Short mmCIF file of C-alpha atoms in Angstrom, two decimals:
data_model
loop_
_atom_site.label_atom_id
_atom_site.label_comp_id
_atom_site.label_asym_id
_atom_site.label_seq_id
_atom_site.Cartn_x
_atom_site.Cartn_y
_atom_site.Cartn_z
CA UNK A 1 155.47 70.66 227.66
CA UNK A 2 154.76 69.13 224.30
CA UNK A 3 151.04 68.49 224.01
CA UNK A 4 149.70 65.55 222.03
CA UNK A 5 146.90 63.00 222.12
CA UNK A 6 146.98 60.15 224.57
CA UNK A 7 149.72 61.98 226.48
CA UNK A 8 148.93 60.26 229.76
CA UNK A 9 149.40 56.66 228.71
CA UNK A 10 152.22 57.67 226.39
CA UNK A 11 154.06 59.28 229.30
CA UNK A 12 153.61 56.22 231.48
CA UNK A 13 154.74 53.91 228.73
CA UNK A 14 158.03 55.69 228.18
CA UNK A 15 158.66 56.99 231.70
CA UNK A 16 161.57 54.67 232.24
CA UNK A 17 163.29 55.82 229.07
CA UNK A 18 163.38 59.59 229.48
CA UNK A 19 163.69 62.42 232.00
CA UNK A 20 160.44 64.14 232.96
CA UNK A 21 161.44 67.52 231.57
CA UNK A 22 164.41 69.37 230.20
CA UNK A 23 165.45 72.38 228.20
CA UNK A 24 167.12 72.71 224.84
CA UNK A 25 169.95 70.26 224.16
CA UNK A 26 172.26 72.38 222.10
CA UNK A 27 175.30 70.35 221.17
CA UNK A 28 178.18 72.26 219.60
CA UNK A 29 177.29 72.62 215.96
CA UNK A 30 179.90 70.69 214.03
CA UNK A 31 177.95 70.92 210.79
CA UNK A 32 176.75 73.77 208.62
CA UNK A 33 175.97 71.59 205.61
CA UNK A 34 175.14 67.94 205.02
CA UNK A 35 174.90 65.33 202.26
CA UNK A 36 171.49 65.18 200.62
CA UNK A 37 169.65 64.20 197.45
CA UNK A 38 167.69 67.18 196.14
CA UNK A 39 165.80 68.40 193.11
CA UNK A 40 166.10 71.94 191.72
CA UNK A 41 163.16 71.63 189.33
CA UNK A 42 160.39 69.15 188.62
CA UNK A 43 160.82 66.42 186.05
CA UNK A 44 161.90 62.80 185.60
CA UNK A 45 164.79 60.98 187.21
CA UNK A 46 167.51 63.25 185.80
CA UNK A 47 166.43 66.09 188.13
CA UNK A 48 167.79 64.19 191.16
CA UNK A 49 171.07 65.74 192.30
CA UNK A 50 173.46 64.73 195.06
CA UNK A 51 175.01 67.54 197.09
CA UNK A 52 177.21 67.75 200.13
CA UNK A 53 176.16 71.35 200.73
CA UNK A 54 172.50 71.11 201.71
CA UNK A 55 171.76 73.53 204.54
CA UNK A 56 171.80 71.79 207.90
CA UNK A 57 168.29 71.76 209.46
CA UNK A 58 167.68 73.93 212.50
CA UNK A 59 165.01 73.92 215.19
CA UNK A 60 162.54 76.73 214.51
CA UNK A 61 159.84 75.74 217.01
CA UNK A 62 160.16 74.45 220.60
CA UNK A 63 158.38 71.17 219.81
CA UNK A 64 160.83 70.09 217.08
CA UNK A 65 163.63 67.54 217.06
CA UNK A 66 166.55 66.94 214.72
CA UNK A 67 167.00 63.30 213.70
CA UNK A 68 170.11 61.74 212.23
CA UNK A 69 168.75 59.58 209.43
CA UNK A 70 169.93 55.96 209.48
CA UNK A 71 167.44 54.71 206.89
CA UNK A 72 164.69 56.13 204.68
CA UNK A 73 162.35 54.64 202.11
CA UNK A 74 160.55 55.66 198.95
CA UNK A 75 156.81 55.85 198.32
CA UNK A 76 154.77 56.56 195.17
CA UNK A 77 154.26 60.11 196.44
CA UNK A 78 158.01 60.70 196.02
CA UNK A 79 157.72 59.87 192.31
CA UNK A 80 154.72 62.17 192.03
CA UNK A 81 156.38 65.04 193.91
CA UNK A 82 159.52 64.69 191.77
CA UNK A 83 157.27 65.43 188.77
CA UNK A 84 155.52 68.38 190.45
CA UNK A 85 152.34 66.67 191.64
CA UNK A 86 150.64 68.66 194.38
CA UNK A 87 153.04 71.60 194.13
CA UNK A 88 150.28 74.22 194.41
CA UNK A 89 148.78 72.85 197.61
CA UNK A 90 152.12 71.95 199.18
CA UNK A 91 153.60 75.39 198.52
CA UNK A 92 150.55 76.98 200.12
CA UNK A 93 151.08 74.78 203.17
CA UNK A 94 154.78 75.66 203.31
CA UNK A 95 154.15 79.41 203.25
CA UNK A 96 150.43 80.19 203.74
CA UNK A 97 151.00 83.90 204.43
CA UNK A 98 153.54 84.39 201.61
CA UNK A 99 156.16 85.62 204.07
CA UNK A 100 159.22 84.12 202.39
CA UNK A 101 161.30 86.45 200.25
CA UNK A 102 162.21 83.63 197.86
CA UNK A 103 159.13 82.18 196.20
CA UNK A 104 160.58 78.74 195.57
CA UNK A 105 160.59 75.38 197.29
CA UNK A 106 163.95 74.42 195.79
CA UNK A 107 166.31 72.81 196.51
CA UNK A 108 163.77 70.24 197.64
CA UNK A 109 164.58 66.99 199.43
CA UNK A 110 162.21 64.07 198.85
CA UNK A 111 161.61 61.04 201.07
CA UNK A 112 158.98 60.73 203.79
CA UNK A 113 160.06 57.80 206.00
CA UNK A 114 162.83 58.02 208.56
CA UNK A 115 164.33 55.71 211.15
CA UNK A 116 167.22 57.19 213.07
CA UNK A 117 168.56 58.76 216.25
CA UNK A 118 167.55 62.04 217.92
CA UNK A 119 170.37 64.59 217.85
CA UNK A 120 168.77 67.72 219.34
CA UNK A 121 165.47 68.66 220.98
CA UNK A 122 163.49 71.88 221.27
CA UNK A 123 162.57 73.49 224.58
CA UNK A 124 159.09 71.92 224.79
CA UNK A 125 160.14 68.37 223.93
CA UNK A 126 160.05 66.08 226.97
CA UNK A 127 159.22 62.75 225.35
CA UNK A 128 162.58 62.38 223.64
CA UNK A 129 166.24 63.07 224.34
CA UNK A 130 169.40 62.96 222.21
CA UNK A 131 170.38 59.37 221.53
CA UNK A 132 166.82 57.96 221.39
CA UNK A 133 166.11 55.66 218.47
CA UNK A 134 162.98 56.93 216.72
CA UNK A 135 160.93 56.63 213.56
CA UNK A 136 158.57 59.03 211.81
CA UNK A 137 156.81 59.95 208.59
CA UNK A 138 157.58 63.52 207.56
CA UNK A 139 154.68 65.43 205.93
CA UNK A 140 155.18 66.17 202.21
CA UNK A 141 155.24 69.95 202.71
CA UNK A 142 158.46 69.63 204.76
CA UNK A 143 162.01 68.86 203.64
CA UNK A 144 162.34 65.10 203.30
CA UNK A 145 164.49 62.30 204.63
CA UNK A 146 166.94 61.61 201.79
CA UNK A 147 169.50 63.56 203.82
CA UNK A 148 171.89 62.94 206.66
CA UNK A 149 169.63 64.88 209.05
CA UNK A 150 165.97 65.92 209.11
CA UNK A 151 163.89 68.10 211.41
CA UNK A 152 160.46 66.93 212.58
CA UNK A 153 157.76 67.98 215.00
CA UNK A 154 157.81 65.94 218.19
CA UNK A 155 154.15 65.15 217.50
CA UNK A 156 155.23 63.31 214.33
CA UNK A 157 157.86 61.15 216.04
CA UNK A 158 157.67 57.88 217.95
CA UNK A 159 160.13 55.46 219.51
CA UNK A 160 161.28 52.89 216.95
CA UNK A 161 159.99 49.33 217.57
CA UNK A 162 162.60 47.49 219.61
CA UNK A 163 162.46 44.38 217.44
CA UNK A 164 163.32 46.14 214.17
CA UNK A 165 166.56 47.42 212.71
CA UNK A 166 166.60 50.92 211.23
CA UNK A 167 166.43 49.41 207.73
CA UNK A 168 163.30 47.43 208.64
CA UNK A 169 161.68 50.28 210.57
CA UNK A 170 162.07 52.75 207.69
CA UNK A 171 159.72 50.62 205.57
CA UNK A 172 156.66 51.25 207.74
CA UNK A 173 155.83 54.82 208.92
CA UNK A 174 154.32 56.41 205.78
CA UNK A 175 152.40 53.38 204.54
CA UNK A 176 151.41 52.49 208.11
CA UNK A 177 150.00 55.93 208.85
CA UNK A 178 148.25 56.09 205.47
CA UNK A 179 146.55 52.76 206.12
CA UNK A 180 145.81 53.76 209.73
CA UNK A 181 144.17 56.97 208.51
CA UNK A 182 141.98 55.11 206.02
CA UNK A 183 141.00 52.20 208.24
CA UNK A 184 140.82 53.78 211.68
CA UNK A 185 140.50 57.55 211.54
CA UNK A 186 138.29 57.72 208.43
CA UNK A 187 136.84 54.21 208.27
CA UNK A 188 136.22 53.82 212.00
CA UNK A 189 137.69 50.32 212.30
CA UNK A 190 139.58 49.31 215.45
CA UNK A 191 140.45 46.26 217.52
CA UNK A 192 137.13 46.49 219.38
CA UNK A 193 134.73 46.49 216.40
CA UNK A 194 136.59 44.70 213.59
CA UNK A 195 136.23 41.07 214.68
CA UNK A 196 134.34 39.01 212.11
CA UNK A 197 133.87 41.86 209.63
CA UNK A 198 134.47 41.13 205.98
CA UNK A 199 137.12 43.51 204.62
CA UNK A 200 138.13 43.79 200.95
CA UNK A 201 141.51 45.35 200.10
CA UNK A 202 142.04 46.37 196.48
CA UNK A 203 145.75 46.67 195.67
CA UNK A 204 146.92 44.43 198.50
CA UNK A 205 150.54 43.78 197.51
CA UNK A 206 151.91 47.35 197.64
CA UNK A 207 153.21 49.17 200.69
CA UNK A 208 149.84 50.37 202.02
CA UNK A 209 148.09 47.14 201.00
CA UNK A 210 150.51 44.79 202.77
CA UNK A 211 150.25 46.88 205.94
CA UNK A 212 146.45 47.07 205.75
CA UNK A 213 146.12 43.29 205.37
CA UNK A 214 148.14 42.75 208.53
CA UNK A 215 146.38 45.47 210.51
CA UNK A 216 142.78 44.39 209.94
CA UNK A 217 143.78 40.74 210.39
CA UNK A 218 145.34 41.66 213.75
CA UNK A 219 142.00 43.25 214.63
CA UNK A 220 140.16 40.03 213.81
CA UNK A 221 138.65 40.75 210.38
CA UNK A 222 138.10 38.28 207.54
CA UNK A 223 140.36 39.68 204.80
CA UNK A 224 139.88 39.34 201.05
CA UNK A 225 142.89 40.68 199.15
CA UNK A 226 143.14 41.55 195.46
CA UNK A 227 146.56 41.37 193.82
CA UNK A 228 148.34 39.59 190.97
CA UNK A 229 149.04 35.86 191.10
CA UNK A 230 152.78 36.29 191.71
CA UNK A 231 152.03 38.24 194.92
CA UNK A 232 149.41 35.83 196.26
CA UNK A 233 151.84 33.78 198.36
CA UNK A 234 153.16 36.92 200.08
CA UNK A 235 149.68 38.29 200.76
CA UNK A 236 148.44 34.97 202.15
CA UNK A 237 151.49 34.81 204.42
CA UNK A 238 150.57 38.24 205.76
CA UNK A 239 147.15 36.94 206.82
CA UNK A 240 144.71 37.27 203.91
CA UNK A 241 141.93 34.66 204.09
CA UNK A 242 141.03 34.89 200.39
CA UNK A 243 143.26 36.13 197.59
CA UNK A 244 141.80 37.13 194.21
CA UNK A 245 144.03 37.40 191.14
CA UNK A 246 142.84 40.43 189.19
CA UNK A 247 144.54 39.07 186.05
CA UNK A 248 142.71 35.73 186.03
CA UNK A 249 139.42 37.09 184.73
CA UNK A 250 136.91 39.87 185.17
CA UNK A 251 137.60 41.12 188.71
CA UNK A 252 134.13 42.52 189.28
CA UNK A 253 132.50 39.21 188.36
CA UNK A 254 134.92 37.25 190.55
CA UNK A 255 134.14 39.41 193.57
CA UNK A 256 130.38 39.25 192.98
CA UNK A 257 130.52 35.50 193.67
CA UNK A 258 131.64 36.20 197.25
CA UNK A 259 129.49 37.31 200.21
CA UNK A 260 129.07 41.07 200.53
CA UNK A 261 131.62 43.13 202.46
CA UNK A 262 131.47 45.41 205.50
CA UNK A 263 134.44 47.52 204.43
CA UNK A 264 136.43 48.18 201.25
CA UNK A 265 139.84 49.86 201.10
CA UNK A 266 140.67 50.97 197.55
CA UNK A 267 144.35 51.59 196.77
CA UNK A 268 143.74 51.35 193.01
CA UNK A 269 141.09 53.88 192.03
CA UNK A 270 140.12 54.37 188.40
CA UNK A 271 137.24 52.24 187.17
CA UNK A 272 137.05 50.18 190.38
CA UNK A 273 135.09 52.95 192.07
CA UNK A 274 132.27 52.52 189.53
CA UNK A 275 131.40 49.00 190.73
CA UNK A 276 133.18 48.37 194.04
CA UNK A 277 130.49 50.00 196.18
CA UNK A 278 127.95 47.46 194.89
CA UNK A 279 129.92 44.82 196.82
CA UNK A 280 129.04 46.40 200.19
CA UNK A 281 126.23 45.34 202.52
CA UNK A 282 123.46 47.91 202.15
CA UNK A 283 122.00 49.83 205.11
CA UNK A 284 124.40 48.22 207.59
CA UNK A 285 126.99 50.95 208.05
CA UNK A 286 129.27 49.42 205.39
CA UNK A 287 131.99 51.78 204.19
CA UNK A 288 134.12 52.31 201.08
CA UNK A 289 137.34 54.31 201.58
CA UNK A 290 139.57 55.31 198.68
CA UNK A 291 143.11 56.64 198.86
CA UNK A 292 143.00 57.76 195.20
CA UNK A 293 141.52 61.25 195.20
CA UNK A 294 141.64 64.28 192.85
CA UNK A 295 142.33 66.82 195.62
CA UNK A 296 145.92 67.79 194.76
CA UNK A 297 145.35 67.42 191.01
CA UNK A 298 142.40 69.81 191.22
CA UNK A 299 144.51 72.43 192.97
CA UNK A 300 147.36 72.02 190.47
CA UNK A 301 144.98 72.46 187.52
CA UNK A 302 142.50 75.00 188.89
CA UNK A 303 144.42 76.90 191.56
CA UNK A 304 143.80 76.90 195.29
CA UNK A 305 140.32 78.43 195.51
CA UNK A 306 138.72 76.76 192.49
CA UNK A 307 140.52 73.48 193.20
CA UNK A 308 139.20 73.32 196.75
CA UNK A 309 135.70 74.21 195.54
CA UNK A 310 135.76 71.51 192.86
CA UNK A 311 137.05 68.98 195.37
CA UNK A 312 134.32 69.84 197.87
CA UNK A 313 131.61 69.51 195.22
CA UNK A 314 133.00 66.15 194.04
CA UNK A 315 133.30 64.49 197.43
CA UNK A 316 130.01 65.96 198.64
CA UNK A 317 128.03 64.75 195.64
CA UNK A 318 129.55 61.26 195.77
CA UNK A 319 128.99 60.95 199.51
CA UNK A 320 125.31 61.89 199.16
CA UNK A 321 124.80 59.68 196.10
CA UNK A 322 126.06 56.56 197.85
CA UNK A 323 124.45 57.40 201.20
CA UNK A 324 121.08 57.32 199.46
CA UNK A 325 122.00 53.80 198.31
CA UNK A 326 122.75 52.67 201.86
CA UNK A 327 126.56 52.77 201.97
CA UNK A 328 129.21 55.23 203.15
CA UNK A 329 131.72 56.78 200.72
CA UNK A 330 134.91 58.34 202.10
CA UNK A 331 138.25 59.78 201.00
CA UNK A 332 141.38 59.24 203.08
CA UNK A 333 144.85 60.76 203.13
CA UNK A 334 148.16 60.29 204.90
CA UNK A 335 148.12 61.93 208.33
CA UNK A 336 151.36 62.36 210.32
CA UNK A 337 150.90 61.17 213.90
CA UNK A 338 153.36 60.16 216.59
CA UNK A 339 150.63 58.66 218.83
CA UNK A 340 149.41 56.47 215.95
CA UNK A 341 152.99 55.31 215.37
CA UNK A 342 153.11 54.42 219.08
CA UNK A 343 150.18 52.04 218.55
CA UNK A 344 151.75 50.65 215.38
CA UNK A 345 155.03 50.08 217.26
CA UNK A 346 153.16 48.01 219.86
CA UNK A 347 151.66 45.86 217.10
CA UNK A 348 155.10 45.40 215.53
CA UNK A 349 156.77 44.47 218.81
CA UNK A 350 153.98 41.99 219.54
CA UNK A 351 154.63 40.27 216.20
CA UNK A 352 151.30 41.20 214.59
CA UNK A 353 152.78 43.46 211.90
CA UNK A 354 156.04 43.03 210.01
CA UNK A 355 157.74 45.22 207.41
CA UNK A 356 157.66 44.04 203.81
CA UNK A 357 160.80 45.13 201.96
CA UNK A 358 161.27 44.67 198.23
CA UNK A 359 164.87 45.93 197.95
CA UNK A 360 167.47 47.93 199.89
CA UNK A 361 169.71 50.50 198.17
CA UNK A 362 172.72 52.43 199.42
CA UNK A 363 172.55 56.21 199.72
CA UNK A 364 174.61 56.60 196.54
CA UNK A 365 172.00 54.56 194.63
CA UNK A 366 168.99 56.84 195.21
CA UNK A 367 168.38 57.46 191.47
CA UNK A 368 168.47 53.71 190.89
CA UNK A 369 165.97 53.24 193.72
CA UNK A 370 163.61 55.76 192.08
CA UNK A 371 163.84 53.84 188.81
CA UNK A 372 163.04 50.62 190.65
CA UNK A 373 159.94 52.19 192.18
CA UNK A 374 158.97 53.74 188.87
CA UNK A 375 159.00 50.30 187.26
CA UNK A 376 156.01 49.31 189.38
CA UNK A 377 154.86 45.92 190.69
CA UNK A 378 157.02 46.17 193.81
CA UNK A 379 156.31 43.66 196.57
CA UNK A 380 156.76 45.89 199.57
CA UNK A 381 159.00 48.89 200.10
CA UNK A 382 162.12 50.31 198.50
CA UNK A 383 164.47 51.23 201.37
CA UNK A 384 167.54 53.50 201.40
CA UNK A 385 170.44 52.79 203.77
CA UNK A 386 171.42 56.41 204.52
CA UNK A 387 173.97 55.90 207.29
CA UNK A 388 176.04 53.78 204.91
CA UNK A 389 176.74 56.27 202.14
CA UNK A 390 178.98 54.03 200.05
#
């Protein structure tokens, strides 16, 4: 049986929607190739190529499922991966023992978010069956979701929120799990300890920011959000108590006029890290978590061994430096997790979290969608309607 965290309550929750156990569902294979957007080299938008001959995904491990993609969405990591960001680390993850005869990741399909329908299940999968509507965020070392079908580990998949369409659902998994990782798994916040805490979110109008505002507000925090003036109405609607326009003056000075914070989530990075930690309450367990880290860049520039060493030295020295000043310093990353998506789905179905979509593109408009994302200043997610390939 597929093993994953919180299996007991997860099994009870979905008992009415699935059989208790089953073997492989091997439908007659009507496909050997599928439509997909791929890249054959790294570069700018011209490297995107549409093909109808991408190899159809197959189940290699008994805990995997094949999903027919109804909708996907783009994230900043897709722009970065298109240009080769993180290639060294991701290739090591794809083939750690160097067993593949072809030393190339191409053709590579981008896209991390998926909302769709299960087509086939591996032998160990008992949570899902063909026909189930699901959503997931596919890790960046795997083939992505800008295809008709994608294969995922059952541990990465969750039932889609009942109240959302596939288009709406595709806007949430990657940003939701990234924010969940930073706030809950790294930052230690949850619905039991967040009430009344002062939380500052830097970069509150993007995909991760809009999700984070809603999540900590649902947990009872007092939320201060930093964004531009034209996004302030959106961010307030999502639950922010105070909204600071970073363009209206010196941001550091504006924030210093406010009471100190218990938690800071930094989606911006750069110079903010130099002064943001001074806004935390000292010697109270206050925590700063940044999602902007040099980990993949270090490995691209220095190689695997030296890159990991440099990364360890950097995070270790910064953690110790700030701990001596009475605050906690942490890095956070996206972490794929079906059980976490289960909890997010409950929050969505209860009306506490909603997707924020900037624009929806058809499958034929993927290059245009990349250009939209590349232009910056999006208010929410860029979503791709895959099932409608017109």
